[in-house]
PDB file of C-alpha atoms in Angstrom:
ATOM      1  CA  MET S   1      -0.093   0.022  -0.065  1.00  0.00           C
ATOM      2  CA  SER S   2       3.046   2.306   0.238  1.00  0.00           C
ATOM      3  CA  GLN S   3       4.450   4.017  -2.804  1.00  0.00           C
ATOM      4  CA  LEU S   4       1.081   4.580  -4.564  1.00  0.00           C
ATOM      5  CA  LEU S   5      -0.274   7.994  -5.087  1.00  0.00           C
ATOM      6  CA  SER S   6      -3.544   9.591  -5.972  1.00  0.00           C
ATOM      7  CA  LYS S   7      -6.463   6.946  -6.053  1.00  0.00           C
ATOM      8  CA  LYS S   8      -4.212   3.935  -6.505  1.00  0.00           C
ATOM      9  CA  GLY S   9      -4.797   2.791  -2.890  1.00  0.00           C
ATOM     10  CA  SER S  10      -1.660   3.952  -1.033  1.00  0.00           C
ATOM     11  CA  MET S  11      -1.713   3.838   2.693  1.00  0.00           C
ATOM     12  CA  ASP S  12       1.186   6.301   2.330  1.00  0.00           C
ATOM     13  CA  ILE S  13      -1.319   9.151   1.872  1.00  0.00           C
ATOM     14  CA  PHE S  14      -2.618   8.590   5.371  1.00  0.00           C
ATOM     15  CA  ARG S  15      -0.912  11.115   7.655  1.00  0.00           C
ATOM     16  CA  HIS S  16      -0.776  10.726  11.471  1.00  0.00           C
ATOM     17  CA  LYS S  17      -3.962  12.793  12.426  1.00  0.00           C
ATOM     18  CA  SER S  18      -3.676  15.420  15.174  1.00  0.00           C
ATOM     19  CA  SER S  19      -7.094  14.664  16.809  1.00  0.00           C
ATOM     20  CA  CYS S  20     -10.177  12.372  16.306  1.00  0.00           C
ATOM     21  CA  GLU S  21     -12.256  15.325  15.265  1.00  0.00           C
ATOM     22  CA  THR S  22     -10.185  15.991  12.205  1.00  0.00           C
ATOM     23  CA  CYS S  23      -9.302  12.348  11.304  1.00  0.00           C
ATOM     24  CA  SER S  24     -10.503  11.383   7.891  1.00  0.00           C
ATOM     25  CA  ILE S  25     -11.006   7.737   8.730  1.00  0.00           C
ATOM     26  CA  SER S  26     -12.826   8.230  12.017  1.00  0.00           C
ATOM     27  CA  GLN S  27     -15.943   6.758  10.504  1.00  0.00           C
ATOM     28  CA  LEU S  28     -14.081   3.291  10.454  1.00  0.00           C
ATOM     29  CA  CYS S  29     -12.921   3.636  13.986  1.00  0.00           C
ATOM     30  CA  LEU S  30     -14.249   4.383  17.634  1.00  0.00           C
ATOM     31  CA  PRO S  31     -15.537   7.868  16.836  1.00  0.00           C
ATOM     32  CA  ASN S  32     -18.065   6.544  14.457  1.00  0.00           C
ATOM     33  CA  THR S  33     -21.660   7.143  15.749  1.00  0.00           C
ATOM     34  CA  LEU S  34     -20.290   9.452  18.445  1.00  0.00           C
ATOM     35  CA  SER S  35     -21.464  13.013  18.787  1.00  0.00           C
ATOM     36  CA  ARG S  36     -18.931  15.885  18.360  1.00  0.00           C
ATOM     37  CA  ASP S  37     -18.810  16.363  22.200  1.00  0.00           C
ATOM     38  CA  GLU S  38     -18.296  12.628  22.771  1.00  0.00           C
ATOM     39  CA  VAL S  39     -15.455  12.647  20.184  1.00  0.00           C
ATOM     40  CA  VAL S  40     -13.746  15.393  22.052  1.00  0.00           C
ATOM     41  CA  ARG S  41     -13.958  13.525  25.159  1.00  0.00           C
ATOM     42  CA  LEU S  42     -12.594  10.400  23.531  1.00  0.00           C
ATOM     43  CA  ASN S  43      -9.717  12.557  21.970  1.00  0.00           C
ATOM     44  CA  THR S  44      -8.472  13.514  25.612  1.00  0.00           C
ATOM     45  CA  ILE S  45      -7.551   9.968  26.396  1.00  0.00           C
ATOM     46  CA  VAL S  46      -5.753   9.206  23.001  1.00  0.00           C
ATOM     47  CA  ASN S  47      -1.880   9.153  22.865  1.00  0.00           C
ATOM     48  CA  ARG S  48      -0.293   9.550  19.591  1.00  0.00           C
ATOM     49  CA  GLY S  49       3.310   8.436  19.469  1.00  0.00           C
ATOM     50  CA  THR S  50       6.128   8.497  16.965  1.00  0.00           C
ATOM     51  CA  PRO S  51       6.017   6.517  13.671  1.00  0.00           C
ATOM     52  CA  ILE S  52       6.809   2.877  13.840  1.00  0.00           C
ATOM     53  CA  GLN S  53       9.470   1.823  11.070  1.00  0.00           C
ATOM     54  CA  LYS S  54       8.874  -1.116   8.776  1.00  0.00           C
ATOM     55  CA  GLY S  55       9.885  -4.351  10.589  1.00  0.00           C
ATOM     56  CA  LYS S  56       9.492  -2.944  14.043  1.00  0.00           C
ATOM     57  CA  PHE S  57       7.180  -4.443  16.608  1.00  0.00           C
ATOM     58  CA  LEU S  58       4.224  -2.746  17.969  1.00  0.00           C
ATOM     59  CA  ASN S  59       3.779  -5.410  20.619  1.00  0.00           C
ATOM     60  CA  GLN S  60       4.974  -8.950  21.070  1.00  0.00           C
ATOM     61  CA  ALA S  61       3.355 -12.072  22.449  1.00  0.00           C
ATOM     62  CA  GLY S  62       3.535 -12.092  26.298  1.00  0.00           C
ATOM     63  CA  ASP S  63       3.667  -8.264  26.568  1.00  0.00           C
ATOM     64  CA  PRO S  64       1.137  -7.014  29.275  1.00  0.00           C
ATOM     65  CA  PHE S  65      -1.843  -5.583  27.752  1.00  0.00           C
ATOM     66  CA  LYS S  66      -2.182  -1.907  28.538  1.00  0.00           C
ATOM     67  CA  GLN S  67      -3.916  -0.302  25.579  1.00  0.00           C
ATOM     68  CA  LEU S  68      -5.742  -0.877  22.284  1.00  0.00           C
ATOM     69  CA  ASN S  69      -4.144   0.650  19.365  1.00  0.00           C
ATOM     70  CA  ALA S  70      -6.078   2.177  16.382  1.00  0.00           C
ATOM     71  CA  VAL S  71      -4.006   2.391  13.075  1.00  0.00           C
ATOM     72  CA  SER S  72      -3.939   5.733  11.807  1.00  0.00           C
ATOM     73  CA  SER S  73      -1.559   5.095   8.894  1.00  0.00           C
ATOM     74  CA  GLY S  74       0.407   2.445   7.350  1.00  0.00           C
ATOM     75  CA  SER S  75      -0.299  -1.324   7.900  1.00  0.00           C
ATOM     76  CA  PHE S  76       0.622  -4.188  10.235  1.00  0.00           C
ATOM     77  CA  LYS S  77       0.609  -7.932  10.348  1.00  0.00           C
ATOM     78  CA  SER S  78      -0.141 -10.118  13.326  1.00  0.00           C
ATOM     79  CA  TYR S  79       1.181 -13.548  13.879  1.00  0.00           C
ATOM     80  CA  THR S  80       1.714 -16.186  16.439  1.00  0.00           C
ATOM     81  CA  LEU S  81       4.836 -18.412  17.092  1.00  0.00           C
ATOM     82  CA  SER S  82       4.488 -22.052  17.984  1.00  0.00           C
ATOM     83  CA  GLU S  83       6.707 -23.739  20.470  1.00  0.00           C
ATOM     84  CA  ASP S  84       8.765 -25.286  17.489  1.00  0.00           C
ATOM     85  CA  GLY S  85       9.203 -21.905  15.942  1.00  0.00           C
ATOM     86  CA  ILE S  86       6.480 -21.919  13.300  1.00  0.00           C
ATOM     87  CA  ILE S  87       5.049 -18.631  12.264  1.00  0.00           C
ATOM     88  CA  ASN S  88       1.174 -18.428  11.688  1.00  0.00           C
ATOM     89  CA  ILE S  89       0.005 -15.156  10.424  1.00  0.00           C
ATOM     90  CA  THR S  90      -3.391 -14.276  11.795  1.00  0.00           C
ATOM     91  CA  GLY S  91      -4.305 -10.939  10.224  1.00  0.00           C
ATOM     92  CA  PHE S  92      -3.398  -7.643   8.629  1.00  0.00           C
ATOM     93  CA  PHE S  93      -4.477  -4.341   9.844  1.00  0.00           C
ATOM     94  CA  PHE S  94      -5.070  -1.031   8.085  1.00  0.00           C
ATOM     95  CA  PRO S  95      -6.042   2.537   9.092  1.00  0.00           C
ATOM     96  CA  GLY S  96      -9.250   2.628  11.258  1.00  0.00           C
ATOM     97  CA  GLU S  97      -8.722  -0.927  12.566  1.00  0.00           C
ATOM     98  CA  LEU S  98      -8.082  -1.828  16.239  1.00  0.00           C
ATOM     99  CA  ILE S  99      -5.165  -3.880  17.277  1.00  0.00           C
ATOM    100  CA  GLY S 100      -5.171  -5.741  20.615  1.00  0.00           C
ATOM    101  CA  LEU S 101      -8.811  -6.779  21.190  1.00  0.00           C
ATOM    102  CA  ASP S 102      -7.532 -10.390  21.651  1.00  0.00           C
ATOM    103  CA  ALA S 103      -5.500  -9.447  24.611  1.00  0.00           C
ATOM    104  CA  ILE S 104      -8.457  -8.040  26.768  1.00  0.00           C
ATOM    105  CA  SER S 105      -9.435 -11.313  28.370  1.00  0.00           C
ATOM    106  CA  THR S 106      -6.006 -12.586  29.364  1.00  0.00           C
ATOM    107  CA  GLY S 107      -4.284  -9.280  30.194  1.00  0.00           C
ATOM    108  CA  LYS S 108      -1.488 -10.219  27.899  1.00  0.00           C
ATOM    109  CA  HIS S 109      -0.755  -9.970  24.155  1.00  0.00           C
ATOM    110  CA  THR S 110      -1.010 -13.452  22.566  1.00  0.00           C
ATOM    111  CA  SER S 111       0.489 -12.433  19.126  1.00  0.00           C
ATOM    112  CA  PHE S 112       3.246 -10.355  17.716  1.00  0.00           C
ATOM    113  CA  VAL S 113       2.374  -7.322  15.693  1.00  0.00           C
ATOM    114  CA  LYS S 114       4.899  -5.942  13.320  1.00  0.00           C
ATOM    115  CA  ALA S 115       4.690  -2.900  10.927  1.00  0.00           C
ATOM    116  CA  LEU S 116       4.661  -3.801   7.197  1.00  0.00           C
ATOM    117  CA  GLU S 117       5.786  -0.278   6.270  1.00  0.00           C
ATOM    118  CA  THR S 118       6.257   3.082   8.254  1.00  0.00           C
ATOM    119  CA  SER S 119       3.113   3.185  10.362  1.00  0.00           C
ATOM    120  CA  ALA S 120       1.399   5.053  12.981  1.00  0.00           C
ATOM    121  CA  VAL S 121      -1.134   4.226  15.782  1.00  0.00           C
ATOM    122  CA  CYS S 122      -3.452   6.145  18.228  1.00  0.00           C
ATOM    123  CA  ALA S 123      -3.050   4.414  21.639  1.00  0.00           C
ATOM    124  CA  LEU S 124      -6.141   4.012  23.760  1.00  0.00           C
ATOM    125  CA  PRO S 125      -5.260   3.182  27.376  1.00  0.00           C
ATOM    126  CA  PHE S 126      -7.727   0.517  28.191  1.00  0.00           C
ATOM    127  CA  ASP S 127      -8.486   1.535  31.748  1.00  0.00           C
ATOM    128  CA  LYS S 128      -9.378   5.087  30.565  1.00  0.00           C
ATOM    129  CA  LEU S 129     -11.314   3.688  27.671  1.00  0.00           C
ATOM    130  CA  GLU S 130     -13.203   1.387  29.943  1.00  0.00           C
ATOM    131  CA  ASP S 131     -14.154   4.234  32.209  1.00  0.00           C
ATOM    132  CA  LEU S 132     -15.211   6.505  29.378  1.00  0.00           C
ATOM    133  CA  SER S 133     -17.290   3.837  27.758  1.00  0.00           C
ATOM    134  CA  GLY S 134     -19.121   3.533  31.017  1.00  0.00           C
ATOM    135  CA  ASP S 135     -20.213   7.198  30.660  1.00  0.00           C
ATOM    136  CA  ILE S 136     -20.679   7.197  26.808  1.00  0.00           C
ATOM    137  CA  ARG S 137     -23.340   4.564  25.767  1.00  0.00           C
ATOM    138  CA  SER S 138     -22.582   5.040  22.031  1.00  0.00           C
ATOM    139  CA  LEU S 139     -18.939   4.515  22.494  1.00  0.00           C
ATOM    140  CA  ARG S 140     -19.617   1.291  24.515  1.00  0.00           C
ATOM    141  CA  LYS S 141     -21.863   0.063  21.648  1.00  0.00           C
ATOM    142  CA  GLN S 142     -19.282   1.025  18.902  1.00  0.00           C
ATOM    143  CA  LEU S 143     -16.627  -0.956  20.869  1.00  0.00           C
ATOM    144  CA  LEU S 144     -18.989  -4.046  21.090  1.00  0.00           C
ATOM    145  CA  ARG S 145     -19.625  -3.697  17.293  1.00  0.00           C
ATOM    146  CA  ILE S 146     -15.959  -3.672  16.609  1.00  0.00           C
ATOM    147  CA  MET S 147     -15.486  -6.659  18.829  1.00  0.00           C
ATOM    148  CA  SER S 148     -18.388  -8.522  16.993  1.00  0.00           C
ATOM    149  CA  LYS S 149     -16.802  -7.790  13.660  1.00  0.00           C
ATOM    150  CA  GLU S 150     -13.510  -9.282  14.851  1.00  0.00           C
ATOM    151  CA  ILE S 151     -15.381 -12.492  15.713  1.00  0.00           C
ATOM    152  CA  MET S 152     -17.149 -12.431  12.326  1.00  0.00           C
ATOM    153  CA  ASP S 153     -13.713 -11.950  10.576  1.00  0.00           C
ATOM    154  CA  ASP S 154     -12.236 -14.993  12.448  1.00  0.00           C
ATOM    155  CA  GLN S 155     -15.063 -17.045  11.516  1.00  0.00           C
ATOM    156  CA  GLU S 156     -14.835 -15.974   7.851  1.00  0.00           C
ATOM    157  CA  LEU S 157     -11.139 -16.902   7.772  1.00  0.00           C
ATOM    158  CA  LEU S 158     -11.988 -20.346   9.185  1.00  0.00           C
ATOM    159  CA  LEU S 159     -14.574 -20.911   6.499  1.00  0.00           C
ATOM    160  CA  LEU S 160     -12.078 -19.718   3.899  1.00  0.00           C
ATOM    161  CA  LEU S 161      -9.379 -22.065   4.956  1.00  0.00           C
ATOM    162  CA  SER S 162     -11.683 -25.159   5.405  1.00  0.00           C
ATOM    163  CA  ARG S 163     -13.986 -24.870   2.396  1.00  0.00           C
ATOM    164  CA  LYS S 164     -12.241 -23.120  -0.464  1.00  0.00           C
ATOM    165  CA  ASN S 165      -9.633 -24.306  -2.872  1.00  0.00           C
ATOM    166  CA  ALA S 166      -6.411 -22.319  -3.527  1.00  0.00           C
ATOM    167  CA  ALA S 167      -7.789 -20.153  -6.222  1.00  0.00           C
ATOM    168  CA  GLU S 168     -10.858 -19.350  -4.247  1.00  0.00           C
ATOM    169  CA  ARG S 169      -8.863 -18.523  -1.160  1.00  0.00           C
ATOM    170  CA  MET S 170      -6.713 -16.077  -3.095  1.00  0.00           C
ATOM    171  CA  ALA S 171      -9.839 -14.507  -5.028  1.00  0.00           C
ATOM    172  CA  ALA S 172     -11.505 -13.944  -1.640  1.00  0.00           C
ATOM    173  CA  PHE S 173      -8.329 -12.395  -0.209  1.00  0.00           C
ATOM    174  CA  LEU S 174      -8.001  -9.925  -2.954  1.00  0.00           C
ATOM    175  CA  LEU S 175     -11.670  -8.995  -2.782  1.00  0.00           C
ATOM    176  CA  SER S 176     -11.359  -8.461   0.941  1.00  0.00           C
ATOM    177  CA  LEU S 177      -8.496  -5.979   0.403  1.00  0.00           C
ATOM    178  CA  SER S 178     -10.497  -4.330  -2.410  1.00  0.00           C
ATOM    179  CA  LEU S 179     -13.388  -3.733  -0.047  1.00  0.00           C
ATOM    180  CA  ARG S 180     -11.097  -2.406   2.796  1.00  0.00           C
ATOM    181  CA  PHE S 181      -9.496  -0.061   0.378  1.00  0.00           C
ATOM    182  CA  LYS S 182     -12.749   1.284  -0.983  1.00  0.00           C
ATOM    183  CA  GLN S 183     -13.968   1.863   2.639  1.00  0.00           C
ATOM    184  CA  ARG S 184     -10.919   4.266   3.044  1.00  0.00           C
ATOM    185  CA  GLY S 185     -11.751   6.373   0.003  1.00  0.00           C
ATOM    186  CA  PHE S 186      -9.244   4.532  -2.352  1.00  0.00           C
ATOM    187  CA  SER S 187      -9.550   2.521  -5.540  1.00  0.00           C
ATOM    188  CA  ALA S 188     -11.237  -0.811  -5.188  1.00  0.00           C
ATOM    189  CA  THR S 189      -9.447  -2.065  -8.283  1.00  0.00           C
ATOM    190  CA  SER S 190      -5.810  -0.698  -8.116  1.00  0.00           C
ATOM    191  CA  PHE S 191      -3.673  -1.057  -4.900  1.00  0.00           C
ATOM    192  CA  ASN S 192      -0.271  -2.057  -3.530  1.00  0.00           C
ATOM    193  CA  LEU S 193       0.478  -5.018  -1.387  1.00  0.00           C
ATOM    194  CA  THR S 194       2.623  -4.223   1.634  1.00  0.00           C
ATOM    195  CA  MET S 195       2.573  -7.916   2.703  1.00  0.00           C
ATOM    196  CA  THR S 196       5.041 -10.322   0.805  1.00  0.00           C
ATOM    197  CA  ARG S 197       3.775 -13.322  -1.069  1.00  0.00           C
ATOM    198  CA  SER S 198       5.234 -15.404   1.669  1.00  0.00           C
ATOM    199  CA  ASP S 199       2.894 -13.597   4.232  1.00  0.00           C
ATOM    200  CA  ILE S 200      -0.019 -14.057   1.749  1.00  0.00           C
ATOM    201  CA  GLY S 201       0.720 -17.722   1.432  1.00  0.00           C
ATOM    202  CA  ASN S 202       1.087 -18.148   5.207  1.00  0.00           C
ATOM    203  CA  TYR S 203      -2.194 -16.462   6.031  1.00  0.00           C
ATOM    204  CA  LEU S 204      -4.136 -18.447   3.420  1.00  0.00           C
ATOM    205  CA  GLY S 205      -2.428 -21.835   4.127  1.00  0.00           C
ATOM    206  CA  LEU S 206      -0.871 -21.876   0.814  1.00  0.00           C
ATOM    207  CA  ALA S 207       2.786 -22.484  -0.338  1.00  0.00           C
ATOM    208  CA  ILE S 208       4.584 -19.365  -1.768  1.00  0.00           C
ATOM    209  CA  GLU S 209       5.016 -21.195  -5.085  1.00  0.00           C
ATOM    210  CA  THR S 210       1.105 -21.567  -5.174  1.00  0.00           C
ATOM    211  CA  VAL S 211       0.612 -17.917  -4.439  1.00  0.00           C
ATOM    212  CA  SER S 212       2.994 -17.017  -7.398  1.00  0.00           C
ATOM    213  CA  ARG S 213       1.257 -19.556  -9.672  1.00  0.00           C
ATOM    214  CA  LEU S 214      -2.198 -18.155  -8.759  1.00  0.00           C
ATOM    215  CA  PHE S 215      -1.055 -14.587  -9.638  1.00  0.00           C
ATOM    216  CA  SER S 216       0.231 -15.805 -12.992  1.00  0.00           C
ATOM    217  CA  GLN S 217      -3.038 -17.625 -13.587  1.00  0.00           C
ATOM    218  CA  PHE S 218      -5.160 -14.802 -12.713  1.00  0.00           C
ATOM    219  CA  GLN S 219      -3.135 -12.522 -14.954  1.00  0.00           C
ATOM    220  CA  LYS S 220      -3.285 -14.868 -17.999  1.00  0.00           C
ATOM    221  CA  LYS S 221      -7.081 -14.943 -17.551  1.00  0.00           C
ATOM    222  CA  GLU S 222      -6.996 -11.147 -17.435  1.00  0.00           C
ATOM    223  CA  ILE S 223      -8.667 -10.979 -13.951  1.00  0.00           C
ATOM    224  CA  ILE S 224      -5.842  -9.101 -12.566  1.00  0.00           C
ATOM    225  CA  THR S 225      -2.532  -7.375 -13.633  1.00  0.00           C
ATOM    226  CA  VAL S 226       0.360  -7.722 -11.255  1.00  0.00           C
ATOM    227  CA  THR S 227       3.493  -5.380 -11.533  1.00  0.00           C
ATOM    228  CA  ASP S 228       5.779  -5.777  -8.691  1.00  0.00           C
ATOM    229  CA  LYS S 229       3.497  -5.157  -5.636  1.00  0.00           C
ATOM    230  CA  LEU S 230       0.898  -3.193  -7.667  1.00  0.00           C
ATOM    231  CA  VAL S 231      -2.374  -5.347  -8.196  1.00  0.00           C
ATOM    232  CA  GLU S 232      -4.898  -4.067 -10.664  1.00  0.00           C
ATOM    233  CA  ILE S 233      -8.129  -5.813 -10.870  1.00  0.00           C
ATOM    234  CA  GLY S 234      -9.255  -6.002 -14.590  1.00  0.00           C
ATOM    235  CA  ASN S 235     -12.317  -8.211 -14.191  1.00  0.00           C
ATOM    236  CA  LEU S 236     -14.051  -7.620 -10.939  1.00  0.00           C
ATOM    237  CA  ASP S 237     -17.093  -9.875 -11.832  1.00  0.00           C
ATOM    238  CA  ALA S 238     -14.709 -12.818 -12.610  1.00  0.00           C
ATOM    239  CA  LEU S 239     -12.801 -12.332  -9.321  1.00  0.00           C
ATOM    240  CA  MET S 240     -16.113 -12.250  -7.369  1.00  0.00           C
ATOM    241  CA  GLU S 241     -17.382 -15.310  -9.137  1.00  0.00           C
ATOM    242  CA  LEU S 242     -14.191 -17.185  -8.475  1.00  0.00           C
ATOM    243  CA  ALA S 243     -14.394 -16.290  -4.807  1.00  0.00           C
ATOM    244  CA  GLY S 244     -17.999 -17.491  -4.621  1.00  0.00           C
ATOM    245  CA  VAL S 245     -19.634 -14.093  -4.285  1.00  0.00           C
ATOM    246  CA  ASN S 246     -22.962 -13.638  -6.030  1.00  0.00           C
ATOM    247  CA  ILE S 247     -22.306 -11.044  -8.562  1.00  0.00           C
ATOM    248  CA  ASN S 248     -25.897 -10.261  -9.095  1.00  0.00           C
ATOM    249  CA  THR S 249     -26.559  -9.327  -5.461  1.00  0.00           C
ATOM    250  CA  ASP S 250     -23.243  -8.449  -3.844  1.00  0.00           C
ATOM    251  CA  LYS S 251     -21.778  -5.179  -5.326  1.00  0.00           C
ATOM    252  CA  THR S 252     -20.040  -4.018  -2.118  1.00  0.00           C
ATOM    253  CA  VAL S 253     -16.545  -3.717  -3.748  1.00  0.00           C
ATOM    254  CA  ARG S 254     -17.730  -1.616  -6.566  1.00  0.00           C
TER     255      ARG S 254
END
């Protein structure tokens, strides 16, 4: 997502916002549904740190849970590490999305979160957020909505890995990215990938060779065009059909 300009889908264009009131992606984050006064109150507990460089950790497994982090620019990946050293990528995070929800129940982070490019977050100390959500009903409801979506996303990933073949998994993954870019005001059909093909394969349960082969197949069928990390969707209907999406009823990525 870095290096792309204008409407090509770059996360580079997102700048670290000075306040929740002026943030252009607030509708994707906690301020959504809050009144202006409530957003001002939320902004008082937000901590905005320095940018996190590519390859640096936001948090590591075992770290004590102190805050939720809302991505304000850039992108991250999360992964777990098994006892025998096997990495399992569990998700990718883009502006407006919360990191750390899985650590609330245990009080410790269960995964590693690493920046895929120079990125920034808005830190929300959980004790202060908890107190504030007790006073602001709409904030409490929005937090529950975000948690619910996290559960739904996990369920969709399990379904994706258990029922779809390799080509269907890749198509569904590209459609998911397409929709997330569109929600952020960027092109749904032209975007950069900040994650590596190895990351994609790990996330989808595919070998890196399979990922490369699928990109080549999709390109030969003129479904997508791939130039380095730039992906351009040339036939959205074909991609949706391959992913098992009903193109007659689901136009969410258009």
